[in-house]
Tab-separated table of C-alpha atoms in Angstrom:
chain	number	residue	atom	x	y	z
I	1171	UNK	CA	68.592	119.823	120.402
I	1172	UNK	CA	68.871	118.994	124.093
I	1173	UNK	CA	70.978	115.888	124.704
I	1174	UNK	CA	68.666	113.894	126.955
I	1175	UNK	CA	69.581	110.573	128.557
I	1176	UNK	CA	67.311	108.698	126.116
I	1177	UNK	CA	68.917	110.398	123.103
I	1178	UNK	CA	72.398	109.637	124.459
I	1179	UNK	CA	71.528	105.960	124.933
I	1180	UNK	CA	70.122	105.914	121.397
I	1181	UNK	CA	73.334	107.357	119.966
I	1182	UNK	CA	75.464	104.849	121.884
I	1183	UNK	CA	73.281	101.994	120.631
I	1184	UNK	CA	73.620	103.230	117.042
I	1185	UNK	CA	77.406	103.435	117.335
I	1186	UNK	CA	77.600	99.919	118.769
I	1187	UNK	CA	75.322	98.545	116.037
I	1188	UNK	CA	77.404	100.197	113.315
I	1189	UNK	CA	80.601	98.903	114.954
I	1190	UNK	CA	79.194	95.395	114.989
I	1191	UNK	CA	78.167	95.674	111.342
I	1192	UNK	CA	81.608	96.895	110.311
I	1193	UNK	CA	83.312	94.049	112.165
I	1194	UNK	CA	80.963	91.522	110.587
I	1195	UNK	CA	81.622	92.886	107.110
I	1196	UNK	CA	85.391	93.065	107.444
I	1197	UNK	CA	86.291	90.184	109.770
I	1198	UNK	CA	83.215	87.963	109.511
I	1199	UNK	CA	80.344	87.235	111.875
I	1200	UNK	CA	82.381	84.776	113.959
I	1201	UNK	CA	84.794	87.422	115.184
I	1202	UNK	CA	81.936	89.915	115.545
I	1203	UNK	CA	80.244	87.374	117.835
I	1204	UNK	CA	83.415	87.006	119.922
I	1205	UNK	CA	83.582	90.793	120.296
I	1206	UNK	CA	79.910	90.953	121.245
I	1207	UNK	CA	79.639	87.935	123.574
I	1208	UNK	CA	83.165	87.524	124.919
I	1209	UNK	CA	85.923	84.956	124.654
I	1210	UNK	CA	84.010	82.061	126.200
I	1211	UNK	CA	82.025	81.730	122.970
I	1212	UNK	CA	84.927	79.955	121.229
I	1213	UNK	CA	85.859	77.722	124.182
I	1214	UNK	CA	84.686	74.312	125.375
I	1215	UNK	CA	83.587	74.573	129.018
I	1216	UNK	CA	86.119	77.409	129.349
I	1217	UNK	CA	88.965	74.857	129.518
I	1218	UNK	CA	89.854	74.262	125.856
I	1219	UNK	CA	89.344	75.823	122.454
I	1220	UNK	CA	86.249	74.628	120.611
I	1221	UNK	CA	87.663	73.822	117.142
I	1222	UNK	CA	84.256	72.853	115.755
I	1223	UNK	CA	82.823	76.286	116.574
I	1224	UNK	CA	85.911	78.110	115.301
I	1225	UNK	CA	86.034	76.208	111.986
I	1226	UNK	CA	82.303	76.706	111.418
I	1227	UNK	CA	82.225	80.407	112.268
I	1228	UNK	CA	85.711	81.631	111.341
I	1229	UNK	CA	87.705	79.225	109.177
I	1230	UNK	CA	90.055	76.228	109.068
I	1231	UNK	CA	92.927	75.599	111.449
I	1232	UNK	CA	96.237	76.234	109.682
I	1233	UNK	CA	98.845	75.966	112.410
I	1234	UNK	CA	99.704	75.677	116.077
I	1235	UNK	CA	102.497	76.180	118.549
I	1236	UNK	CA	103.080	75.473	122.217
I	1237	UNK	CA	100.642	78.095	123.485
I	1238	UNK	CA	98.573	79.221	120.470
I	1239	UNK	CA	96.535	77.979	117.512
I	1240	UNK	CA	96.077	79.804	114.207
I	1241	UNK	CA	92.947	79.789	112.043
I	1242	UNK	CA	92.307	81.195	108.577
I	1243	UNK	CA	89.567	83.835	108.463
I	1244	UNK	CA	87.315	82.694	105.635
I	1245	UNK	CA	88.837	83.432	102.226
I	1246	UNK	CA	90.550	86.597	103.417
I	1247	UNK	CA	94.247	87.415	103.709
I	1248	UNK	CA	93.963	87.427	107.504
I	1249	UNK	CA	94.369	84.879	110.300
I	1250	UNK	CA	93.405	84.828	113.965
I	1251	UNK	CA	95.727	83.563	116.698
I	1252	UNK	CA	94.108	82.128	119.837
I	1253	UNK	CA	95.930	81.635	123.129
I	1254	UNK	CA	95.309	78.055	124.246
I	1255	UNK	CA	93.328	78.089	127.516
I	1256	UNK	CA	95.561	75.356	128.961
I	1257	UNK	CA	98.665	77.515	128.263
I	1258	UNK	CA	96.932	80.842	128.685
I	1259	UNK	CA	99.676	82.850	130.364
I	1260	UNK	CA	102.271	82.061	127.677
I	1261	UNK	CA	99.746	82.561	124.858
I	1262	UNK	CA	98.624	85.932	126.181
I	1263	UNK	CA	102.239	86.993	126.639
I	1264	UNK	CA	103.075	86.144	123.008
I	1265	UNK	CA	99.909	87.860	121.769
I	1266	UNK	CA	100.759	90.935	123.829
I	1267	UNK	CA	104.240	91.180	122.353
I	1268	UNK	CA	102.836	90.886	118.837
I	1269	UNK	CA	100.169	93.526	119.467
I	1270	UNK	CA	102.858	95.850	120.808
I	1271	UNK	CA	105.482	95.262	118.131
I	1272	UNK	CA	103.768	94.289	114.873
I	1273	UNK	CA	102.287	97.684	113.979
I	1274	UNK	CA	105.200	99.515	115.569
I	1275	UNK	CA	107.587	97.805	113.128
I	1276	UNK	CA	105.465	97.084	110.002
I	1277	UNK	CA	108.592	96.719	107.897
I	1278	UNK	CA	109.523	93.426	109.575
I	1279	UNK	CA	106.241	92.106	111.012
I	1280	UNK	CA	102.790	91.280	109.636
I	1281	UNK	CA	100.117	93.911	110.145
I	1282	UNK	CA	97.861	93.616	113.219
I	1283	UNK	CA	94.238	94.478	112.469
I	1284	UNK	CA	92.335	93.949	115.712
I	1285	UNK	CA	92.871	92.213	119.044
I	1286	UNK	CA	91.168	91.153	122.246
I	1287	UNK	CA	90.866	94.113	124.613
I	1288	UNK	CA	89.323	92.241	127.525
I	1289	UNK	CA	90.868	92.505	130.977
I	1290	UNK	CA	93.839	90.186	131.279
I	1291	UNK	CA	94.151	89.710	127.512
I	1292	UNK	CA	94.808	89.722	124.648
I	1293	UNK	CA	93.646	86.126	124.287
I	1294	UNK	CA	93.442	86.534	120.491
I	1295	UNK	CA	94.563	88.832	117.705
I	1296	UNK	CA	93.884	89.154	113.984
I	1297	UNK	CA	96.901	89.671	111.745
I	1298	UNK	CA	97.906	89.687	108.107
I	1299	UNK	CA	98.327	86.191	106.715
I	1300	UNK	CA	101.864	85.275	105.685
I	1301	UNK	CA	103.385	82.264	103.959
I	1302	UNK	CA	105.968	80.450	106.075
I	1303	UNK	CA	109.345	80.052	104.358
I	1304	UNK	CA	110.029	76.349	104.765
I	1305	UNK	CA	113.183	75.604	102.744
I	1306	UNK	CA	116.426	77.057	101.451
I	1307	UNK	CA	115.155	77.560	97.902
I	1308	UNK	CA	112.239	79.727	99.069
I	1309	UNK	CA	114.506	81.513	101.508
I	1310	UNK	CA	116.972	82.510	98.781
I	1311	UNK	CA	114.123	83.538	96.467
I	1312	UNK	CA	112.615	85.881	99.064
I	1313	UNK	CA	115.994	87.339	100.068
I	1314	UNK	CA	116.756	87.953	96.376
I	1315	UNK	CA	113.407	89.673	95.796
I	1316	UNK	CA	113.623	91.788	98.938
I	1317	UNK	CA	117.258	92.822	98.605
I	1318	UNK	CA	118.417	92.906	94.953
I	1319	UNK	CA	121.678	94.463	96.123
I	1320	UNK	CA	122.645	91.046	97.481
I	1321	UNK	CA	121.958	89.449	94.095
I	1322	UNK	CA	124.277	92.001	92.522
I	1323	UNK	CA	126.924	91.383	95.179
I	1324	UNK	CA	126.653	87.607	94.790
I	1325	UNK	CA	127.092	87.924	91.034
I	1326	UNK	CA	130.412	89.673	91.615
I	1327	UNK	CA	131.693	86.587	93.415
I	1328	UNK	CA	130.226	84.218	90.833
I	1329	UNK	CA	131.894	86.133	87.995
I	1330	UNK	CA	135.205	85.688	89.816
I	1331	UNK	CA	134.800	81.930	90.111
I	1332	UNK	CA	133.064	81.570	93.480
I	1333	UNK	CA	129.978	79.814	92.142
I	1334	UNK	CA	128.502	78.757	95.506
I	1335	UNK	CA	127.803	82.307	96.626
I	1336	UNK	CA	124.164	83.433	96.529
I	1337	UNK	CA	122.058	86.244	98.005
I	1338	UNK	CA	120.994	84.327	101.121
I	1339	UNK	CA	124.597	83.359	101.905
I	1340	UNK	CA	125.666	87.014	101.841
I	1341	UNK	CA	122.580	88.026	103.826
I	1342	UNK	CA	123.520	85.632	106.629
I	1343	UNK	CA	127.151	86.773	106.604
I	1344	UNK	CA	125.978	90.387	106.826
I	1345	UNK	CA	123.794	89.568	109.829
I	1346	UNK	CA	126.743	87.771	111.441
I	1347	UNK	CA	128.935	90.806	110.887
I	1348	UNK	CA	126.600	93.219	112.631
I	1349	UNK	CA	125.669	90.853	115.442
I	1350	UNK	CA	129.212	89.779	116.278
I	1351	UNK	CA	130.571	93.324	116.156
I	1352	UNK	CA	127.533	94.807	117.926
I	1353	UNK	CA	127.716	97.521	115.266
I	1354	UNK	CA	131.143	98.845	116.265
I	1355	UNK	CA	133.274	97.343	113.494
I	1356	UNK	CA	130.884	95.385	111.322
I	1357	UNK	CA	133.036	95.979	108.252
I	1358	UNK	CA	136.085	94.443	109.928
I	1359	UNK	CA	134.083	91.383	110.974
I	1360	UNK	CA	132.653	91.117	107.433
I	1361	UNK	CA	136.135	91.092	105.917
I	1362	UNK	CA	137.255	88.399	108.339
I	1363	UNK	CA	134.146	86.260	107.722
I	1364	UNK	CA	134.499	86.477	103.944
I	1365	UNK	CA	138.160	85.464	104.053
I	1366	UNK	CA	137.432	82.426	106.221
I	1367	UNK	CA	134.152	81.282	104.658
I	1368	UNK	CA	134.242	77.699	103.350
I	1369	UNK	CA	132.498	78.714	100.129
I	1370	UNK	CA	135.295	81.164	99.412
I	1371	UNK	CA	138.317	78.951	100.010
I	1372	UNK	CA	141.263	79.481	97.689
I	1373	UNK	CA	141.738	82.024	94.949
I	1374	UNK	CA	143.760	85.200	94.797
I	1375	UNK	CA	143.599	86.980	98.165
I	1376	UNK	CA	143.807	90.446	96.611
I	1377	UNK	CA	140.842	89.701	94.365
I	1378	UNK	CA	138.917	88.296	97.327
I	1379	UNK	CA	139.672	91.439	99.325
I	1380	UNK	CA	138.353	93.682	96.543
I	1381	UNK	CA	135.244	91.524	96.204
I	1382	UNK	CA	134.610	91.732	99.940
I	1383	UNK	CA	135.001	95.524	99.924
I	1384	UNK	CA	132.808	96.058	96.852
I	1385	UNK	CA	130.081	93.689	98.021
I	1386	UNK	CA	130.035	95.387	101.438
I	1387	UNK	CA	129.564	98.745	99.760
I	1388	UNK	CA	126.750	97.452	97.540
I	1389	UNK	CA	124.937	95.775	100.435
I	1390	UNK	CA	125.232	98.562	102.992
I	1391	UNK	CA	124.017	101.168	100.506
I	1392	UNK	CA	120.751	99.246	100.153
I	1393	UNK	CA	118.339	101.304	102.277
I	1394	UNK	CA	115.796	98.510	102.720
I	1395	UNK	CA	118.422	95.970	103.693
I	1396	UNK	CA	120.009	98.231	106.268
I	1397	UNK	CA	116.595	99.174	107.624
I	1398	UNK	CA	115.898	95.490	108.207
I	1399	UNK	CA	119.279	94.916	109.898
I	1400	UNK	CA	119.088	97.984	112.132
I	1401	UNK	CA	115.514	97.156	113.132
I	1402	UNK	CA	116.617	93.666	114.180
I	1403	UNK	CA	119.462	95.205	116.176
I	1404	UNK	CA	117.130	97.718	117.827
I	1405	UNK	CA	114.728	94.934	118.805
I	1406	UNK	CA	117.555	92.783	120.134
I	1407	UNK	CA	116.634	89.797	117.973
I	1408	UNK	CA	118.974	86.826	118.110
I	1409	UNK	CA	120.015	86.677	114.440
I	1410	UNK	CA	120.356	82.890	114.605
I	1411	UNK	CA	116.549	82.760	114.809
I	1412	UNK	CA	116.105	84.426	111.400
I	1413	UNK	CA	115.840	81.182	109.455
I	1414	UNK	CA	113.462	78.869	107.612
I	1415	UNK	CA	110.382	78.021	109.642
I	1416	UNK	CA	110.583	81.205	111.705
I	1417	UNK	CA	110.110	83.722	108.900
I	1418	UNK	CA	107.490	84.329	106.260
I	1419	UNK	CA	106.605	86.334	103.200
I	1420	UNK	CA	103.633	87.650	101.219
I	1421	UNK	CA	102.086	86.322	98.002
I	1422	UNK	CA	104.556	88.277	95.871
I	1423	UNK	CA	107.489	86.961	97.908
I	1424	UNK	CA	108.954	90.439	98.213
I	1425	UNK	CA	108.606	90.958	101.981
I	1426	UNK	CA	110.630	89.277	104.718
I	1427	UNK	CA	108.717	89.044	108.005
I	1428	UNK	CA	109.167	87.572	111.455
I	1429	UNK	CA	105.960	85.602	111.888
I	1430	UNK	CA	105.762	84.322	115.452
I	1431	UNK	CA	107.199	86.298	118.317
I	1432	UNK	CA	107.348	83.222	120.565
I	1433	UNK	CA	109.947	81.617	118.281
I	1434	UNK	CA	112.439	84.444	118.717
I	1435	UNK	CA	114.962	85.189	121.410
I	1436	UNK	CA	115.360	88.831	122.353
I	1437	UNK	CA	118.677	89.730	123.902
I	1438	UNK	CA	118.250	91.885	126.982
I	1439	UNK	CA	120.549	94.844	127.348
């Protein structure tokens, strides 16, 4: 069959129609309309977001920051982040970082499904929905589920009379050790931190030393835990930012994720 211009146009039309149908089925007709008609469709006179249109065609508003708003996509496990037109440069910058990093580091970020590919964008992106960790109880629960080695290590301290030690406490001390040492002598920093921690005041120093050594061994032999730590180091994340409100998890509470790139400081080399 000779590929004429009419046949070529017909094939392109069919591909575009099928693409539109797939987007409608997976992401909903609201996002398919944005892809088809452009970003102005969800804006009010091009100056502000049009919440009424977004809620009607995509889903309810579930959060906002300085430069972006987040909306639930129907009943799915996905959300869409829009850069606010009045803070467009900052919103696009945050979206761009998330597009670049989220799928590159799926172990520590939500999955990115699709994003705005228009010139000067991305003004929006669709990502996996996560639950924000809002308090210390949830934080410890997620840390315990993600890194059972820290639960085991904490139990060692508890069995020796240090009842205030839990998985999240050891997780934070481990992060401190690697950040303060810059990876050169993290074990030495860990030993010093453990000996001077308020929760570990008193007691036999020899026992405390053995606990510190054993807990270090248990924690650093946890592949998933060390993958998380080394990824944070590679990205240059300020470890002080890994805290309630800035991190999230999934429905099973067995993933620890950085949820909003704009909330994190990245240390430049």
